[in-house]
Amino acid sequence: MAIIKETIKGTNIICEVESSNITKTDYNTESKKLVVDFKNGGQYEYDEVPHEVYTRFRMAESQGSFFSKNIAKSYKYKRL
C-alpha cells in the first residue's frame, strides 16, 4: 500500500499516495465524487464512484494500477 497520508474532513477522505501517476485523491462519501490529482498537473473529477470501490482503491497494493483498471474508464469524468 502506498498511502502516505490520509485525512478525513467532514464527508471527504483525502489521501496522498505514492504512485508513478497519482499524487492525491479526494473522495466525498455523500456525493460519491472522486477528485484525482495527477503528477502531470492534471486534475479530474469522477462521478458516482461507489464507496466500496474507493475503499478497495485505498487498500490496493498499487493504487495506480487499481485506478487504471477499475476507475479511470469505468466512471464519467471531467477535467477540472
mmCIF file of C-alpha atoms in Angstrom:
data_model
loop_
_atom_site.group_PDB
_atom_site.id
_atom_site.type_symbol
_atom_site.label_atom_id
_atom_site.label_comp_id
_atom_site.label_asym_id
_atom_site.label_seq_id
_atom_site.Cartn_x
_atom_site.Cartn_y
_atom_site.Cartn_z
ATOM 1 C CA MET A 1 0.000 0.000 0.000
ATOM 2 C CA ALA A 2 1.350 3.396 -0.920
ATOM 3 C CA ILE A 3 -0.804 5.812 1.056
ATOM 4 C CA ILE A 4 1.486 8.469 2.504
ATOM 5 C CA LYS A 5 -1.144 10.424 4.428
ATOM 6 C CA GLU A 6 -4.892 10.147 4.927
ATOM 7 C CA THR A 7 -7.088 12.936 6.277
ATOM 8 C CA ILE A 8 -10.837 12.972 6.905
ATOM 9 C CA LYS A 9 -12.545 16.371 6.665
ATOM 10 C CA GLY A 10 -16.294 16.098 7.145
ATOM 11 C CA THR A 11 -17.547 13.819 4.368
ATOM 12 C CA ASN A 12 -14.250 13.919 2.440
ATOM 13 C CA ILE A 13 -11.462 11.338 2.587
ATOM 14 C CA ILE A 14 -8.220 12.847 1.305
ATOM 15 C CA CYS A 15 -5.319 10.531 0.516
ATOM 16 C CA GLU A 16 -1.821 11.439 -0.567
ATOM 17 C CA VAL A 17 -0.392 8.450 -2.412
ATOM 18 C CA GLU A 18 2.998 7.349 -3.632
ATOM 19 C CA SER A 19 2.340 6.368 -7.226
ATOM 20 C CA SER A 20 4.017 6.792 -10.587
ATOM 21 C CA ASN A 21 0.957 8.676 -11.849
ATOM 22 C CA ILE A 22 -1.267 9.874 -8.957
ATOM 23 C CA THR A 23 -0.359 12.319 -6.179
ATOM 24 C CA LYS A 24 -3.635 12.800 -4.284
ATOM 25 C CA THR A 25 -7.281 11.771 -4.186
ATOM 26 C CA ASP A 26 -10.236 13.493 -2.535
ATOM 27 C CA TYR A 27 -13.383 11.378 -2.190
ATOM 28 C CA ASN A 28 -16.733 12.732 -0.977
ATOM 29 C CA THR A 29 -18.711 9.956 0.716
ATOM 30 C CA GLU A 30 -22.058 11.735 0.209
ATOM 31 C CA SER A 31 -21.804 12.882 -3.425
ATOM 32 C CA LYS A 32 -19.618 9.883 -4.436
ATOM 33 C CA LYS A 33 -17.365 12.255 -6.384
ATOM 34 C CA LEU A 34 -13.687 11.382 -6.596
ATOM 35 C CA VAL A 35 -11.156 14.084 -7.486
ATOM 36 C CA VAL A 36 -7.771 12.761 -8.594
ATOM 37 C CA ASP A 37 -4.604 14.869 -8.862
ATOM 38 C CA PHE A 38 -2.027 13.514 -11.294
ATOM 39 C CA LYS A 39 1.733 14.062 -11.354
ATOM 40 C CA ASN A 40 1.461 15.751 -14.761
ATOM 41 C CA GLY A 41 -0.607 18.522 -13.126
ATOM 42 C CA GLY A 42 -3.988 17.309 -14.356
ATOM 43 C CA GLN A 43 -6.964 17.100 -12.037
ATOM 44 C CA TYR A 44 -10.066 15.078 -12.864
ATOM 45 C CA GLU A 45 -13.400 14.518 -11.161
ATOM 46 C CA TYR A 46 -15.073 11.104 -11.420
ATOM 47 C CA ASP A 47 -18.823 10.827 -10.756
ATOM 48 C CA GLU A 48 -20.799 8.160 -8.875
ATOM 49 C CA VAL A 49 -17.791 6.164 -7.634
ATOM 50 C CA PRO A 50 -19.203 3.762 -5.011
ATOM 51 C CA HIS A 51 -17.668 3.971 -1.541
ATOM 52 C CA GLU A 52 -16.792 0.261 -1.778
ATOM 53 C CA VAL A 53 -14.725 0.897 -4.929
ATOM 54 C CA TYR A 54 -12.887 3.799 -3.276
ATOM 55 C CA THR A 55 -12.189 1.645 -0.209
ATOM 56 C CA ARG A 56 -10.742 -1.082 -2.461
ATOM 57 C CA PHE A 57 -8.624 1.611 -4.175
ATOM 58 C CA ARG A 58 -7.253 2.747 -0.799
ATOM 59 C CA MET A 59 -6.460 -0.818 0.275
ATOM 60 C CA ALA A 60 -4.919 -1.913 -3.044
ATOM 61 C CA GLU A 61 -1.297 -2.990 -3.269
ATOM 62 C CA SER A 62 -0.915 -0.452 -6.097
ATOM 63 C CA GLN A 63 -3.329 2.483 -6.172
ATOM 64 C CA GLY A 64 -2.207 3.456 -9.682
ATOM 65 C CA SER A 65 -2.860 0.006 -11.085
ATOM 66 C CA PHE A 66 -6.227 -0.286 -9.333
ATOM 67 C CA PHE A 67 -7.231 3.161 -10.565
ATOM 68 C CA SER A 68 -6.327 2.325 -14.170
ATOM 69 C CA LYS A 69 -8.177 -0.997 -14.153
ATOM 70 C CA ASN A 70 -11.241 -0.166 -12.056
ATOM 71 C CA ILE A 71 -11.938 3.585 -12.079
ATOM 72 C CA ALA A 72 -10.308 5.506 -14.950
ATOM 73 C CA LYS A 73 -12.566 4.349 -17.798
ATOM 74 C CA SER A 74 -15.445 2.977 -15.711
ATOM 75 C CA TYR A 75 -16.959 6.253 -14.478
ATOM 76 C CA LYS A 76 -17.985 9.512 -16.112
ATOM 77 C CA TYR A 77 -15.274 12.128 -15.610
ATOM 78 C CA LYS A 78 -14.286 15.669 -16.433
ATOM 79 C CA ARG A 79 -11.072 17.664 -16.260
ATOM 80 C CA LEU A 80 -11.075 20.382 -13.611
#
